[in-house]
């Protein structure tokens, strides 16, 4: 059977192995997963209660206006419900934005290394990728590449802070930068980890209401998968000028987010204590990861997220990841991003301690 | 801001009103929703247990191989896991199929009136719609339209039984029909309600394993939203030859179905008693709906689903639906399908009784 031309350029995605399968394959009892930036404190109690209370409604289609969650988000950020769209993960909003703006005749721009889904979705519509030589966000490099290919570039991604590297631009410099971008270029500000960055340094805080007022071409993305502890439920959101949200709504499939995910997200948004504990655990444990790196002479970028990335010179990241896996510890090898580095999610104290012990012994033997 | 050309041809989707909002607006205490073909018996106990047992894992990304559910489905239907893809509702599989096969230079074919999402997704890629004059499935009419526009038609939809009309072709005649369709034309057999049809009449049962063996261009769709009582969780599946499944996988976003939905669907598949009770309630209540139609001289097509469609000659379906709404009963007006008809989901006995009482009084006053 013939498929649309574009499929010839796409690879079939190979899903990662499940924890249980890994445990079996490597004969380890407890697998510690520090690979997907999930919240190590689990699910917030309020979200958990919401899931259990609403489980018996699972036969009913969700309220497709999603007004409860959209209003709660609008209230939190000082916007209107009409400025908000909910997706099955913020990934899905990236997909909608891609389909709204990109095609085989244009392009998107990002820094050298950023969230892989930007390019995966762009490839599905045949759009070209421009990336700066700098792996992290360098506004001058982004600007000069933008100026050079202005007529082609229809989406510009800023990942603040950046996944999988962890660095973060200041909000002020982002605002200044936006003034030089054409109104017809959609600027997606992926703020999936921005609550972590803001907690560490208020200068990093992106205020969607403020940005949207000045820049009708900005789309702000947030998620419930990280800080809010709902990675398994797939809920994210986009915030923008109403005209832009309406355009994304044209491409949204009805009932794109499930009823328990909507209920849990609304409850999680209200669980301030869980959020506070998650942030405090994250950054107190982050210090241990930085200390470990210094003690073992590993390069790292100070992280504004819930993960840290270690870089290697002589040792090989794939080899190290494989050795950790044999000990039952899953981290993210960044080889597929062209880096000799691993990304480690900040876990619970006992998980991190086990990682330090095992990794130190691997590094010494290597 | 300029968007991709195709967006100019799409309308912004207006989500339906929530039950709670309707109750408030019309000042009714209990709203009875017989509009979305949800399972009136609710969620199966096994699925409910699975949701509650797994709620505390909501912070973890789902196993993206979805091997548990794919294997369970493969086992049930005598196929391999590699023949199965899971979607956020079978809708999502329709979306993937559309993106794999359709574009602005080709077309799809369906009977006169069928599931609206076929056309909605096709419009998003600019593909043309061919529909038979016959509103229900007429294989001769489908064949002659197919022959006429063979070079253009890249997807042919058979909805068995048909939503929103309720009629169903025999499996044998479908098999014969498939022999005349080119291998390059994807035939999507939407079997969302096929368990209902098979229960009423075994001749209607579509066997995906048998079809896939003979026809590598067939994609069979099933769902957990109807008989399995999980409409709110958005889980459906596609089954086909491995090559076809691989093509759809190229377009699938990672983690497209959430962890609780996967767990609940796997459990629901195993709840034979719930399935049996649901089917029995449906068809014993269906008799009441047929009796009501005859007593009130309403036209209807004998239904092989969990809904029934009443047709009107002089009375107006939108007017009747609005009057029912004022009484707190939601049905589906089929005006948007170009029909003067309403579709009513088969509810619980007391819900159906209330519908009969209110509707009879509306019909008599009208």
PDB file of N, CA and C in Angstrom, chain A residues 230-267:
ATOM      1  N   UNK A 230       1.372  14.462  37.440  1.00  0.00           N
ATOM      2  CA  UNK A 230       0.354  13.708  36.698  1.00  0.00           C
ATOM      3  C   UNK A 230       0.845  13.262  35.317  1.00  0.00           C
ATOM      4  N   UNK A 231       2.127  12.876  35.257  1.00  0.00           N
ATOM      5  CA  UNK A 231       2.721  12.466  33.974  1.00  0.00           C
ATOM      6  C   UNK A 231       1.933  11.375  33.268  1.00  0.00           C
ATOM      7  N   UNK A 232       1.373  10.446  34.040  1.00  0.00           N
ATOM      8  CA  UNK A 232       0.644   9.323  33.449  1.00  0.00           C
ATOM      9  C   UNK A 232      -0.720   9.697  32.907  1.00  0.00           C
ATOM     10  N   UNK A 233      -1.212  10.904  33.286  1.00  0.00           N
ATOM     11  CA  UNK A 233      -2.578  11.265  32.868  1.00  0.00           C
ATOM     12  C   UNK A 233      -2.626  12.121  31.614  1.00  0.00           C
ATOM     13  N   UNK A 234      -1.487  12.645  31.192  1.00  0.00           N
ATOM     14  CA  UNK A 234      -1.415  13.396  29.933  1.00  0.00           C
ATOM     15  C   UNK A 234      -2.335  14.616  29.921  1.00  0.00           C
ATOM     16  N   UNK A 235      -1.954  15.630  30.684  1.00  0.00           N
ATOM     17  CA  UNK A 235      -2.683  16.900  30.627  1.00  0.00           C
ATOM     18  C   UNK A 235      -1.693  18.050  30.545  1.00  0.00           C
ATOM     19  N   UNK A 236      -1.831  18.847  29.522  1.00  0.00           N
ATOM     20  CA  UNK A 236      -1.050  20.063  29.390  1.00  0.00           C
ATOM     21  C   UNK A 236      -1.964  21.163  28.891  1.00  0.00           C
ATOM     22  N   UNK A 237      -1.426  22.368  28.734  1.00  0.00           N
ATOM     23  CA  UNK A 237      -2.278  23.468  28.275  1.00  0.00           C
ATOM     24  C   UNK A 237      -1.482  24.476  27.470  1.00  0.00           C
ATOM     25  N   UNK A 238      -2.220  25.208  26.643  1.00  0.00           N
ATOM     26  CA  UNK A 238      -1.649  26.316  25.898  1.00  0.00           C
ATOM     27  C   UNK A 238      -2.404  27.569  26.265  1.00  0.00           C
ATOM     28  N   UNK A 239      -1.682  28.706  26.341  1.00  0.00           N
ATOM     29  CA  UNK A 239      -2.327  29.990  26.630  1.00  0.00           C
ATOM     30  C   UNK A 239      -1.851  30.996  25.599  1.00  0.00           C
ATOM     31  N   UNK A 240      -2.790  31.752  25.056  1.00  0.00           N
ATOM     32  CA  UNK A 240      -2.438  32.726  24.014  1.00  0.00           C
ATOM     33  C   UNK A 240      -3.612  33.657  23.787  1.00  0.00           C
ATOM     34  N   UNK A 241      -3.377  34.612  22.925  1.00  0.00           N
ATOM     35  CA  UNK A 241      -4.421  35.491  22.430  1.00  0.00           C
ATOM     36  C   UNK A 241      -5.577  34.638  21.884  1.00  0.00           C
ATOM     37  N   UNK A 242      -6.797  35.142  22.061  1.00  0.00           N
ATOM     38  CA  UNK A 242      -7.980  34.360  21.701  1.00  0.00           C
ATOM     39  C   UNK A 242      -7.970  33.902  20.225  1.00  0.00           C
ATOM     40  N   UNK A 243      -7.498  34.757  19.339  1.00  0.00           N
ATOM     41  CA  UNK A 243      -7.479  34.417  17.910  1.00  0.00           C
ATOM     42  C   UNK A 243      -6.616  33.168  17.650  1.00  0.00           C
ATOM     43  N   UNK A 244      -5.492  33.134  18.332  1.00  0.00           N
ATOM     44  CA  UNK A 244      -4.576  31.998  18.194  1.00  0.00           C
ATOM     45  C   UNK A 244      -5.193  30.719  18.788  1.00  0.00           C
ATOM     46  N   UNK A 245      -5.797  30.854  19.952  1.00  0.00           N
ATOM     47  CA  UNK A 245      -6.461  29.688  20.579  1.00  0.00           C
ATOM     48  C   UNK A 245      -7.573  29.164  19.660  1.00  0.00           C
ATOM     49  N   UNK A 246      -8.337  30.077  19.058  1.00  0.00           N
ATOM     50  CA  UNK A 246      -9.402  29.651  18.137  1.00  0.00           C
ATOM     51  C   UNK A 246      -8.854  28.851  16.965  1.00  0.00           C
ATOM     52  N   UNK A 247      -7.710  29.277  16.463  1.00  0.00           N
ATOM     53  CA  UNK A 247      -7.102  28.552  15.336  1.00  0.00           C
ATOM     54  C   UNK A 247      -6.717  27.135  15.770  1.00  0.00           C
ATOM     55  N   UNK A 248      -6.134  27.000  16.964  1.00  0.00           N
ATOM     56  CA  UNK A 248      -5.762  25.665  17.451  1.00  0.00           C
ATOM     57  C   UNK A 248      -7.006  24.811  17.676  1.00  0.00           C
ATOM     58  N   UNK A 249      -8.080  25.459  18.152  1.00  0.00           N
ATOM     59  CA  UNK A 249      -9.338  24.733  18.383  1.00  0.00           C
ATOM     60  C   UNK A 249      -9.894  24.126  17.092  1.00  0.00           C
ATOM     61  N   UNK A 250      -9.605  24.763  15.963  1.00  0.00           N
ATOM     62  CA  UNK A 250     -10.092  24.208  14.685  1.00  0.00           C
ATOM     63  C   UNK A 250      -9.503  22.827  14.411  1.00  0.00           C
ATOM     64  N   UNK A 251      -8.324  22.571  14.949  1.00  0.00           N
ATOM     65  CA  UNK A 251      -7.630  21.311  14.676  1.00  0.00           C
ATOM     66  C   UNK A 251      -7.759  20.297  15.804  1.00  0.00           C
ATOM     67  N   UNK A 252      -8.280  20.754  16.941  1.00  0.00           N
ATOM     68  CA  UNK A 252      -8.414  19.866  18.102  1.00  0.00           C
ATOM     69  C   UNK A 252      -9.496  18.820  17.854  1.00  0.00           C
ATOM     70  N   UNK A 253      -9.236  17.572  18.228  1.00  0.00           N
ATOM     71  CA  UNK A 253     -10.280  16.549  18.160  1.00  0.00           C
ATOM     72  C   UNK A 253     -11.162  16.673  19.402  1.00  0.00           C
ATOM     73  N   UNK A 254     -12.465  16.443  19.254  1.00  0.00           N
ATOM     74  CA  UNK A 254     -13.329  16.495  20.442  1.00  0.00           C
ATOM     75  C   UNK A 254     -12.869  15.481  21.493  1.00  0.00           C
ATOM     76  N   UNK A 255     -13.096  15.791  22.746  1.00  0.00           N
ATOM     77  CA  UNK A 255     -12.781  14.868  23.859  1.00  0.00           C
ATOM     78  C   UNK A 255     -11.313  14.438  23.839  1.00  0.00           C
ATOM     79  N   UNK A 256     -10.420  15.399  23.611  1.00  0.00           N
ATOM     80  CA  UNK A 256      -8.998  15.045  23.504  1.00  0.00           C
ATOM     81  C   UNK A 256      -8.333  14.782  24.848  1.00  0.00           C
ATOM     82  N   UNK A 257      -9.013  15.105  25.944  1.00  0.00           N
ATOM     83  CA  UNK A 257      -8.448  14.808  27.264  1.00  0.00           C
ATOM     84  C   UNK A 257      -9.493  14.054  28.074  1.00  0.00           C
ATOM     85  N   UNK A 258      -9.059  13.032  28.810  1.00  0.00           N
ATOM     86  CA  UNK A 258     -10.062  12.172  29.436  1.00  0.00           C
ATOM     87  C   UNK A 258     -10.591  12.719  30.763  1.00  0.00           C
ATOM     88  N   UNK A 259     -11.725  12.214  31.166  1.00  0.00           N
ATOM     89  CA  UNK A 259     -12.472  12.796  32.291  1.00  0.00           C
ATOM     90  C   UNK A 259     -11.675  12.756  33.597  1.00  0.00           C
ATOM     91  N   UNK A 260     -10.963  11.663  33.871  1.00  0.00           N
ATOM     92  CA  UNK A 260     -10.221  11.579  35.138  1.00  0.00           C
ATOM     93  C   UNK A 260      -9.001  12.499  35.115  1.00  0.00           C
ATOM     94  N   UNK A 261      -8.411  12.657  33.945  1.00  0.00           N
ATOM     95  CA  UNK A 261      -7.266  13.562  33.793  1.00  0.00           C
ATOM     96  C   UNK A 261      -7.700  15.008  34.074  1.00  0.00           C
ATOM     97  N   UNK A 262      -8.868  15.379  33.556  1.00  0.00           N
ATOM     98  CA  UNK A 262      -9.368  16.745  33.773  1.00  0.00           C
ATOM     99  C   UNK A 262      -9.653  16.994  35.256  1.00  0.00           C
ATOM    100  N   UNK A 263     -10.297  16.018  35.890  1.00  0.00           N
ATOM    101  CA  UNK A 263     -10.644  16.164  37.313  1.00  0.00           C
ATOM    102  C   UNK A 263      -9.377  16.217  38.156  1.00  0.00           C
ATOM    103  N   UNK A 264      -8.423  15.331  37.874  1.00  0.00           N
ATOM    104  CA  UNK A 264      -7.182  15.284  38.656  1.00  0.00           C
ATOM    105  C   UNK A 264      -6.376  16.567  38.489  1.00  0.00           C
ATOM    106  N   UNK A 265      -6.317  17.083  37.279  1.00  0.00           N
ATOM    107  CA  UNK A 265      -5.532  18.299  37.025  1.00  0.00           C
ATOM    108  C   UNK A 265      -6.135  19.491  37.768  1.00  0.00           C
ATOM    109  N   UNK A 266      -7.450  19.595  37.729  1.00  0.00           N
ATOM    110  CA  UNK A 266      -8.110  20.700  38.432  1.00  0.00           C
ATOM    111  C   UNK A 266      -7.808  20.631  39.926  1.00  0.00           C
ATOM    112  N   UNK A 267      -7.837  19.426  40.483  1.00  0.00           N
ATOM    113  CA  UNK A 267      -7.541  19.259  41.916  1.00  0.00           C
ATOM    114  C   UNK A 267      -6.069  19.538  42.206  1.00  0.00           C
TER     115      UNK A 267
END
